[in-house]
Coordinates of C-alpha atoms in Angstrom, one line a residue:
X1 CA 73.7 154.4 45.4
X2 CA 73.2 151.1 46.7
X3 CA 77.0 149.0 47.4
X4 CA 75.4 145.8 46.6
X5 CA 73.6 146.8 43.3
X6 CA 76.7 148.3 42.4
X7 CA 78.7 146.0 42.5
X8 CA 76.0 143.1 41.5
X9 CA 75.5 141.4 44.7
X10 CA 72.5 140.7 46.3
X11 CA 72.2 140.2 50.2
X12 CA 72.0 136.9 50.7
X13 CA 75.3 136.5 48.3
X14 CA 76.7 138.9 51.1
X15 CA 76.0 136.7 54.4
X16 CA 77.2 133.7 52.1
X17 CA 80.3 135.0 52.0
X18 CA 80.5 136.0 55.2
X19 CA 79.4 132.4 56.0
X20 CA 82.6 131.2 54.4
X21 CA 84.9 133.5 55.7
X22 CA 84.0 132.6 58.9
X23 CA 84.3 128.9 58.4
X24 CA 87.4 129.4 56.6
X25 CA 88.7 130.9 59.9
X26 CA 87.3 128.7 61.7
X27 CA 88.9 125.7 60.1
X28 CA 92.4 127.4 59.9
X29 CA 91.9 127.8 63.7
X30 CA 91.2 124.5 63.9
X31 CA 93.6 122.5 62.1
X32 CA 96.2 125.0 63.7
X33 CA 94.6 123.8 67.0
X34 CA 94.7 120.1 65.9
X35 CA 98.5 120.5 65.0
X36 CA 99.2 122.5 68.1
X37 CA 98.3 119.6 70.1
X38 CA 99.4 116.3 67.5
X39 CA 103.6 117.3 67.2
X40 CA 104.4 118.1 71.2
X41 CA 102.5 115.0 72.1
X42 CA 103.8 112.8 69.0
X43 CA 107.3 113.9 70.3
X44 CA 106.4 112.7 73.6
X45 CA 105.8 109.4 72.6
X46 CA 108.4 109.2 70.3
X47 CA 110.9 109.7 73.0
X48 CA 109.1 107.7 75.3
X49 CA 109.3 104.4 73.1
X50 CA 113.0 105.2 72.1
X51 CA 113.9 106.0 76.1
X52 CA 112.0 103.2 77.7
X53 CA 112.8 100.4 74.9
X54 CA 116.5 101.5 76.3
X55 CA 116.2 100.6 79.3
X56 CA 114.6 97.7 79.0
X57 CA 117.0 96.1 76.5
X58 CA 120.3 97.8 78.4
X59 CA 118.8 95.4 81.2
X60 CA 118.1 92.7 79.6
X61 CA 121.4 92.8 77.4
X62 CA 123.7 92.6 80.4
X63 CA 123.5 90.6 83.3
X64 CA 125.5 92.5 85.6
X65 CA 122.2 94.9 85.2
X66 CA 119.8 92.4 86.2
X67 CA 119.6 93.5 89.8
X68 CA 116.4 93.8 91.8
X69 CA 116.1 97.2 91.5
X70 CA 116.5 97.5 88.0
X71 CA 113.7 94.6 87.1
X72 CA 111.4 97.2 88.9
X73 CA 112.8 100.2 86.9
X74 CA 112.6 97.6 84.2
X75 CA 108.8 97.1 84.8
X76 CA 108.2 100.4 85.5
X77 CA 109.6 101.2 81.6
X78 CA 107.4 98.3 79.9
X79 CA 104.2 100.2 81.6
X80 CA 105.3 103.5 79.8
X81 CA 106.3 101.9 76.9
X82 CA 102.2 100.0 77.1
X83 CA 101.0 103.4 77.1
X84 CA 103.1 104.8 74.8
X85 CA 101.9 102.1 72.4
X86 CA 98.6 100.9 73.1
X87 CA 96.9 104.6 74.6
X88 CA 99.1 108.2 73.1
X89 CA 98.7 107.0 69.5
X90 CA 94.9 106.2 69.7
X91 CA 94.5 109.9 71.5
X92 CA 96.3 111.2 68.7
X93 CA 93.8 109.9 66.0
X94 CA 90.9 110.9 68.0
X95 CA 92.4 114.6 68.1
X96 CA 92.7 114.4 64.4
X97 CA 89.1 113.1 63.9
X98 CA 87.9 115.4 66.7
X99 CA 86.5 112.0 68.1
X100 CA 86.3 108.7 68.6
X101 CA 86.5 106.3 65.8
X102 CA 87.1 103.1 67.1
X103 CA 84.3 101.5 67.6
X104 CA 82.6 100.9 71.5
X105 CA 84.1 97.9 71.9
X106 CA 87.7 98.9 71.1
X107 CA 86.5 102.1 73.5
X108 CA 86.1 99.4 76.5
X109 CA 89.7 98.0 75.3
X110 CA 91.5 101.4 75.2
X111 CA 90.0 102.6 79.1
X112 CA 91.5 98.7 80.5
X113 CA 94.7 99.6 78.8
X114 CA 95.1 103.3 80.4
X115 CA 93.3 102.3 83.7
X116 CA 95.7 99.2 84.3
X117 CA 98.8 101.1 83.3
X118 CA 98.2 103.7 85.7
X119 CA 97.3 101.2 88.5
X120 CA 100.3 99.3 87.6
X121 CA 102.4 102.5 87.9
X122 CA 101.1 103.4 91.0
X123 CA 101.5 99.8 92.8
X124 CA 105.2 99.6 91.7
X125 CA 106.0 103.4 93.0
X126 CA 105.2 101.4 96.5
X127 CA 107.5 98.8 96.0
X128 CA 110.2 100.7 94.8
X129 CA 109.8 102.8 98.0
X130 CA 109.8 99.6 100.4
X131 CA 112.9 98.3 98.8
X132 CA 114.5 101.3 100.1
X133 CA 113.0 101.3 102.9
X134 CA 114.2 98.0 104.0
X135 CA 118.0 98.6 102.4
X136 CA 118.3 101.9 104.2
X137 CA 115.9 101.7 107.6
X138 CA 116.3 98.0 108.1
X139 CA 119.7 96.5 107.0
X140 CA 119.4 94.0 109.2
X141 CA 116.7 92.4 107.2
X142 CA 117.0 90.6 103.9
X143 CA 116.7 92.5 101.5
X144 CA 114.3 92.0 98.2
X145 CA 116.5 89.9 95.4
X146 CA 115.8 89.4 92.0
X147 CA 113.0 86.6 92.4
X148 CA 111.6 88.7 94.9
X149 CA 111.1 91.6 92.8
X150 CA 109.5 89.4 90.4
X151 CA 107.2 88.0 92.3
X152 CA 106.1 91.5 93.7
X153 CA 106.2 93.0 90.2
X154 CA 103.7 90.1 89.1
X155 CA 101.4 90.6 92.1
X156 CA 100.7 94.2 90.8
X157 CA 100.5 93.5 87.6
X158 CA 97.9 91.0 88.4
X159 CA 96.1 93.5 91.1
X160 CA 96.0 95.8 89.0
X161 CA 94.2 93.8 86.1
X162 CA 91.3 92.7 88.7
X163 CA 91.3 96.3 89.7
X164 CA 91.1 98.0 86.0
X165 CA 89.0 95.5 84.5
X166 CA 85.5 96.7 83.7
X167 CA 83.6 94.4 85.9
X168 CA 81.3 97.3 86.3
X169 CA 79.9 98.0 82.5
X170 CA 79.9 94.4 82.2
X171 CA 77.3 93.6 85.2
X172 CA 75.6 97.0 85.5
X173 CA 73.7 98.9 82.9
X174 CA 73.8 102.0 85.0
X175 CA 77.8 102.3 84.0
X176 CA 79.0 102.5 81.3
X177 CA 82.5 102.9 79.1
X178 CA 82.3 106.5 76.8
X179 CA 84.8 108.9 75.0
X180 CA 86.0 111.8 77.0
X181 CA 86.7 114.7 74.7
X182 CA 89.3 116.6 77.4
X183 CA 91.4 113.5 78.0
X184 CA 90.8 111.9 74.5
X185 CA 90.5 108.4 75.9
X186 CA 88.0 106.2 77.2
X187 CA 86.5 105.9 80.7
X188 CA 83.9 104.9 82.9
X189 CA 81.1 107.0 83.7
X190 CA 78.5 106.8 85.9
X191 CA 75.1 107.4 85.8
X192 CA 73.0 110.0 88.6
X193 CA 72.3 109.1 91.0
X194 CA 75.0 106.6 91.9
X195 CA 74.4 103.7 93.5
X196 CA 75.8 101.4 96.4
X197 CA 77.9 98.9 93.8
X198 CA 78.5 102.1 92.3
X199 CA 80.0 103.7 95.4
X200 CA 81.6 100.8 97.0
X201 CA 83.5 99.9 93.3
X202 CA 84.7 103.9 93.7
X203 CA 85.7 103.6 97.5
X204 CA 87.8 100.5 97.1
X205 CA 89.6 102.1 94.1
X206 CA 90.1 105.0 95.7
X207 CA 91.9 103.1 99.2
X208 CA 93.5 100.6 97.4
X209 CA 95.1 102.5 94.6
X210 CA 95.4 106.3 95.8
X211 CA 95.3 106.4 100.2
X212 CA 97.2 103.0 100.6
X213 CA 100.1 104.1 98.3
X214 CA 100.7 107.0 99.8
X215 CA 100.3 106.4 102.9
X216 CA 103.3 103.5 102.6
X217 CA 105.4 106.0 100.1
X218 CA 105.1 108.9 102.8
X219 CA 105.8 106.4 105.7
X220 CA 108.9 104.8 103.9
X221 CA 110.7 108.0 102.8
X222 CA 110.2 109.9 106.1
X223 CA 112.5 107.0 107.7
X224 CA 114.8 106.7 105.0
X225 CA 115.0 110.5 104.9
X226 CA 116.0 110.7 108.9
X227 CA 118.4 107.9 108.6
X228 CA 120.0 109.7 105.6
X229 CA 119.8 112.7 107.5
X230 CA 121.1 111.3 110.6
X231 CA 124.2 110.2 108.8
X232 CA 125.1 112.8 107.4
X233 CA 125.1 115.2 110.6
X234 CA 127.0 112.0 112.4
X235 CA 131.3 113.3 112.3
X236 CA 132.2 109.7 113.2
X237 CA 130.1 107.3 113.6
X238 CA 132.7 105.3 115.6
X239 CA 129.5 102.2 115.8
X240 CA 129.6 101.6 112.1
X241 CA 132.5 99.9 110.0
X242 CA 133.6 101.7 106.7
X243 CA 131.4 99.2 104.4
X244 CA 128.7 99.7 106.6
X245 CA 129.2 104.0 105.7
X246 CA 129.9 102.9 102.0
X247 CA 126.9 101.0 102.0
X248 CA 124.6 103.6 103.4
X249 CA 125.9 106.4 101.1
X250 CA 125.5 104.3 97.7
X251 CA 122.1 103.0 99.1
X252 CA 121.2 107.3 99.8
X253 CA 121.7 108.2 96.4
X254 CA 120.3 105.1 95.1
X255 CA 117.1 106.6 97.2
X256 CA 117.7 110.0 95.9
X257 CA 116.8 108.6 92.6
X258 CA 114.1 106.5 93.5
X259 CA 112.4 109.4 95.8
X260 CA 112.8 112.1 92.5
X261 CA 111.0 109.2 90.7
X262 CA 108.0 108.5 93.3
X263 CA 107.6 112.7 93.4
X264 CA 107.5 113.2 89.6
X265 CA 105.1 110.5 89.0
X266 CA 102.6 111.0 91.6
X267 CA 102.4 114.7 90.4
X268 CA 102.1 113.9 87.1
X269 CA 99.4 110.7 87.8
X270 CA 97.6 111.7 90.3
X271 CA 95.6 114.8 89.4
X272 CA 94.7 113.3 86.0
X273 CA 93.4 110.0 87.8
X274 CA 90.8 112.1 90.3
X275 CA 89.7 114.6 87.9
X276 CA 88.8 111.8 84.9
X277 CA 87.2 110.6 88.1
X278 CA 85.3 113.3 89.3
X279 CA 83.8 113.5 85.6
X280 CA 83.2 110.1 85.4
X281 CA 80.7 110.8 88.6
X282 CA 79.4 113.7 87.0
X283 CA 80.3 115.8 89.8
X284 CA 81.0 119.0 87.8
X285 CA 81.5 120.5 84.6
X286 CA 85.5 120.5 84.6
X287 CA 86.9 122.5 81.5
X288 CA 88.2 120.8 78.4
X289 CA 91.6 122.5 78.2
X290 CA 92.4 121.6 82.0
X291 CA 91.2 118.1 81.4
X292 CA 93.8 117.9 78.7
X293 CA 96.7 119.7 80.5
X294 CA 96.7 116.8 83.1
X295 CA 96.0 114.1 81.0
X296 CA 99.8 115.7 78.8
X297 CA 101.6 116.4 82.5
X298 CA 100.6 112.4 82.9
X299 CA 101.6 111.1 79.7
X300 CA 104.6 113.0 79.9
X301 CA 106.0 110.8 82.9
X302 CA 106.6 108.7 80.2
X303 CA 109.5 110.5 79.5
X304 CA 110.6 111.7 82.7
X305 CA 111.5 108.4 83.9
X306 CA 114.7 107.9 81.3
X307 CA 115.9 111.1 81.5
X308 CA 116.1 111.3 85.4
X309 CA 118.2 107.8 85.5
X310 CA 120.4 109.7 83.4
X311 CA 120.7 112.5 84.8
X312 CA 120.8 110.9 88.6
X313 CA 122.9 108.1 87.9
X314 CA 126.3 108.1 85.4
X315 CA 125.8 104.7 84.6
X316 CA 122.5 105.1 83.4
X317 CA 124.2 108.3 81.5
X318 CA 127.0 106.4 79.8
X319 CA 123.9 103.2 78.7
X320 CA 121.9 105.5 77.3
X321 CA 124.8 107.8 75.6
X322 CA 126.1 104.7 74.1
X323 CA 122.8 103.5 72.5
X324 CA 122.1 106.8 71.4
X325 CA 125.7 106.8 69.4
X326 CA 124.5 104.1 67.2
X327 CA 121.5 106.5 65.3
X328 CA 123.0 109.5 64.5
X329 CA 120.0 111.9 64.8
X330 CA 119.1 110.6 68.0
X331 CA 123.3 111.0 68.6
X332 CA 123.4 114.3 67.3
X333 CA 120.1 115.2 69.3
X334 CA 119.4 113.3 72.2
X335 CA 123.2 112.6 73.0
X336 CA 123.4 116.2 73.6
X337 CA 120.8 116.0 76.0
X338 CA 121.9 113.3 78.3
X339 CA 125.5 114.2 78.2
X340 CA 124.4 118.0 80.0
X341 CA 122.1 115.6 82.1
X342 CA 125.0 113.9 83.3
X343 CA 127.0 117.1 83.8
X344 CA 124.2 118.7 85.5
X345 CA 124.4 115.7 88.0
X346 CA 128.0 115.9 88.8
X347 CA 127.4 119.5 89.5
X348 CA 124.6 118.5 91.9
X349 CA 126.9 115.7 93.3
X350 CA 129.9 117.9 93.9
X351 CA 127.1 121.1 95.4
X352 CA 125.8 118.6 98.1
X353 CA 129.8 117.2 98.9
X354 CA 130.2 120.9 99.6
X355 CA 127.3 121.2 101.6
X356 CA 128.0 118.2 103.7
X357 CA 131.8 119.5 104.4
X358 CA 130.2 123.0 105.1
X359 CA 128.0 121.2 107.7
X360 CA 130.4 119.4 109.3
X361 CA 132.4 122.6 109.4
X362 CA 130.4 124.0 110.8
X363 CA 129.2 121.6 113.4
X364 CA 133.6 121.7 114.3
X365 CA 133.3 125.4 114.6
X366 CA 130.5 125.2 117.2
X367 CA 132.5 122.2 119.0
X368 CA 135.3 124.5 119.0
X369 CA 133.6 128.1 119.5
X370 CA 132.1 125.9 122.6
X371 CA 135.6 124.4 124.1
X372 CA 136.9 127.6 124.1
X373 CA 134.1 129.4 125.5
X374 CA 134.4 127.0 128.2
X375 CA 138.0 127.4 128.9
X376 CA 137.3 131.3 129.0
X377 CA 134.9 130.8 131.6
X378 CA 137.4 128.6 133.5
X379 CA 140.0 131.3 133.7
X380 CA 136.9 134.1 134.7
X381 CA 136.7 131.7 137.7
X382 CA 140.0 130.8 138.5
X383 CA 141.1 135.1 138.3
X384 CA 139.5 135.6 141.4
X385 CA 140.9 132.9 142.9
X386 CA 144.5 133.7 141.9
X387 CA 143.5 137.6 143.2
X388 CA 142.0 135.9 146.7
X389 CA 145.3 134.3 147.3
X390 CA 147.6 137.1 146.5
X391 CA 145.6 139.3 148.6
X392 CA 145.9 136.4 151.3
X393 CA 149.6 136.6 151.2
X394 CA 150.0 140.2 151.3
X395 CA 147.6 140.5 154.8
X396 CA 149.9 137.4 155.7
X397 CA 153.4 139.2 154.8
X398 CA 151.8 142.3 156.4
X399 CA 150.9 140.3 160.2
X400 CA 154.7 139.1 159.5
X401 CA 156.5 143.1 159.3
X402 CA 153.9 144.5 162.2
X403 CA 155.2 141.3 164.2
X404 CA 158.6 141.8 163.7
X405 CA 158.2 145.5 164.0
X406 CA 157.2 144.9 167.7

């Protein structure tokens, strides 16, 4: 007997259903997809705007905080908090839409915003790193003060505007600002083949923004890093007073911070910046799913940024404990979270104590292991000696008997 006689269905009611089934599938998939990738990156930027908007008021609230390092830690948490706000949230809707929905003129607005903030970002890591650099390396020269680190924070800002703004689409009908699916934001891409204005725009980017930076970042931390280094290995440095040792030690861990910062973020930043620009040439089909994995490792420095000044620095612990008190889910969640932070970082305080009395230790025991292999040396040579003259005296007391014998 024919099945679909029996039961009263004809073929083509057959591959209909099977049609629907495997949409229905494929839409569960989907939406399981879509939500998948909306609540991890929603949390992100949750966290980021609470963390950052922190900071940002703790400095601002206080004047004791208004130093010159924190106005660049300060400008380095209104960047996140731009792309927090003006970029995540738009990449969220497109993922719900599977798209972009915007409009092309908001799509030219949305690739200034994320190719500024990232420029911006990238400009302040080198300041941060020549502020240690000149506290640390070169005492002896003034060191950058609040006004300074105003001024420099509002050169990159504005560097990084002329450098992010699409002069390119604007003056060139060969580029042009579309949607990328894998990084759900908007970009430039250019056309085959590419040509000198093109390439030139490309090669300035690429030395201003990515060799430049960190060239200076490696340069600075390689001398802070063997001056650090340097004092710890020196016992007593009889040629420097006890402020001058204070100084250097606060100014370390100060760099410890920054140098954790500067590493995280050019991790995170950099590989999203050169692959978005290796598709923008049209270099190579680059997967979806590793586009997106980069473009969430970047975003995510977002949040990195507030929870390593709490977990490097107590201060930062106690600010941000404090203004997490006064909500009580983010008390009863986040609290949590920044009080082990700060517990983890005493541990990490008190393990490199005991690493620098180990080496010091240790650098006695050779001192010591030394002096007295040089004393036993000393007595090796001075045994034959002591043997030469006894056996001196005996020939001598010898010749003195045989002469009185005769």
């Amino acid at each position: 007997m024919n099945i679909s006689n029996a039961t009263g269905a004809s073929p083509d009611s057959d591959g209909e259903m099977v049609f629907l089934a495997s949409y229905v599938v494929g839409m569960t998939s989907s939406t399981a997809s879509k939500v998948f990738k909306i609540i991890p990156l929603a949390l992100v930027t949750l966290a980021s705007i609470v963390g950052n908007s922190i900071v940002i008021h703790a400095v601002y609230a206080d004047v004791r905080m208004q130093t010159a390092t924190n106005i660049l830690i300060v400008s380095q948490s209104i960047v996140d908090l731009g792309t927090s706000v003006l970029v995540i949230p738009f990449a969220l809707i497109s993922v719900a839409y599977d798209g972009w929905i915007f409009g092309d003129r908001f799509c030219v607005a949305n690739g200034f915003f994320n190719l500024y903030f990232t420029q911006i970002t990238v400009l302040q890591l080198i300041i941060i790193a020549f502020d240690r650099y000149l506290v640390i390396v070169k005492p002896s020269y003034r060191a950058i003060d609040v006004k300074d680190a105003m001024k420099l924070t509002g050169l990159a800002w504005c560097v990084s505007f002329i450098g992010s703004f699409p002069w390119l689409p604007l003056l060139i009908n060969r580029v042009k600002v579309v949607y990328f699916p894998g990084f759900y934001v908007c970009a430039q891409r250019f056309a085959q083949p590419i040509g000198g204005p093109e390439l030139f725009s490309v090669a300035v980017t690429i030395v201003v923004f990515a060799v430049l930076p960190l060239v200076l970042i490696f340069y600075s931390y390689y001398h802070i890093n063997k001056v650090i280094h340097l004092n710890k290995h020196r016992v007593s440095p009889v040629s420097l007073s006890n402020a001058q040792k204070l100084a250097i030690d606060v100014y370390a861990k100060s760099a410890s911070t920054s140098k954790f910062v500067i590493g995280t973020s050019l991790v995170q930043v950099f590989p999203a910046c050169f692959t978005l620009l290796l598709d923008g040439l049209q270099v190579g089909p680059i997967p979806y799913d590793f586009e997106t994995a980069v473009k969430w490792i970047m975003w995510c420095h977002c949040l990195v940024k507030p929870i390593i000044y709490a977990a490097k620095s107590r201060m930062w612990a106690r600010i941000i404990r404090r203004y997490l008190t006064a909500f009580p889910i983010c008390s009863s969640i986040l609290g949590r979270v920044v009080v082990k932070m700060a517990s983890l970082s005493t541990f990490a305080n008190r393990l490199k104590a005991y690493r620098l009395s180990k080496r010091k230790n240790t650098v006695r025991s050779k001192e010591n292991s030394s002096t007295s292999e040089t004393n036993t040396s000393q007595q090796r040579t001075e045994k034959p000696a002591w043997f030469n003259n006894m056996k001196q005296a005996w020939q001598a007391n010898g010749q003195q008997d045989e002469f009185c014998a005769i």
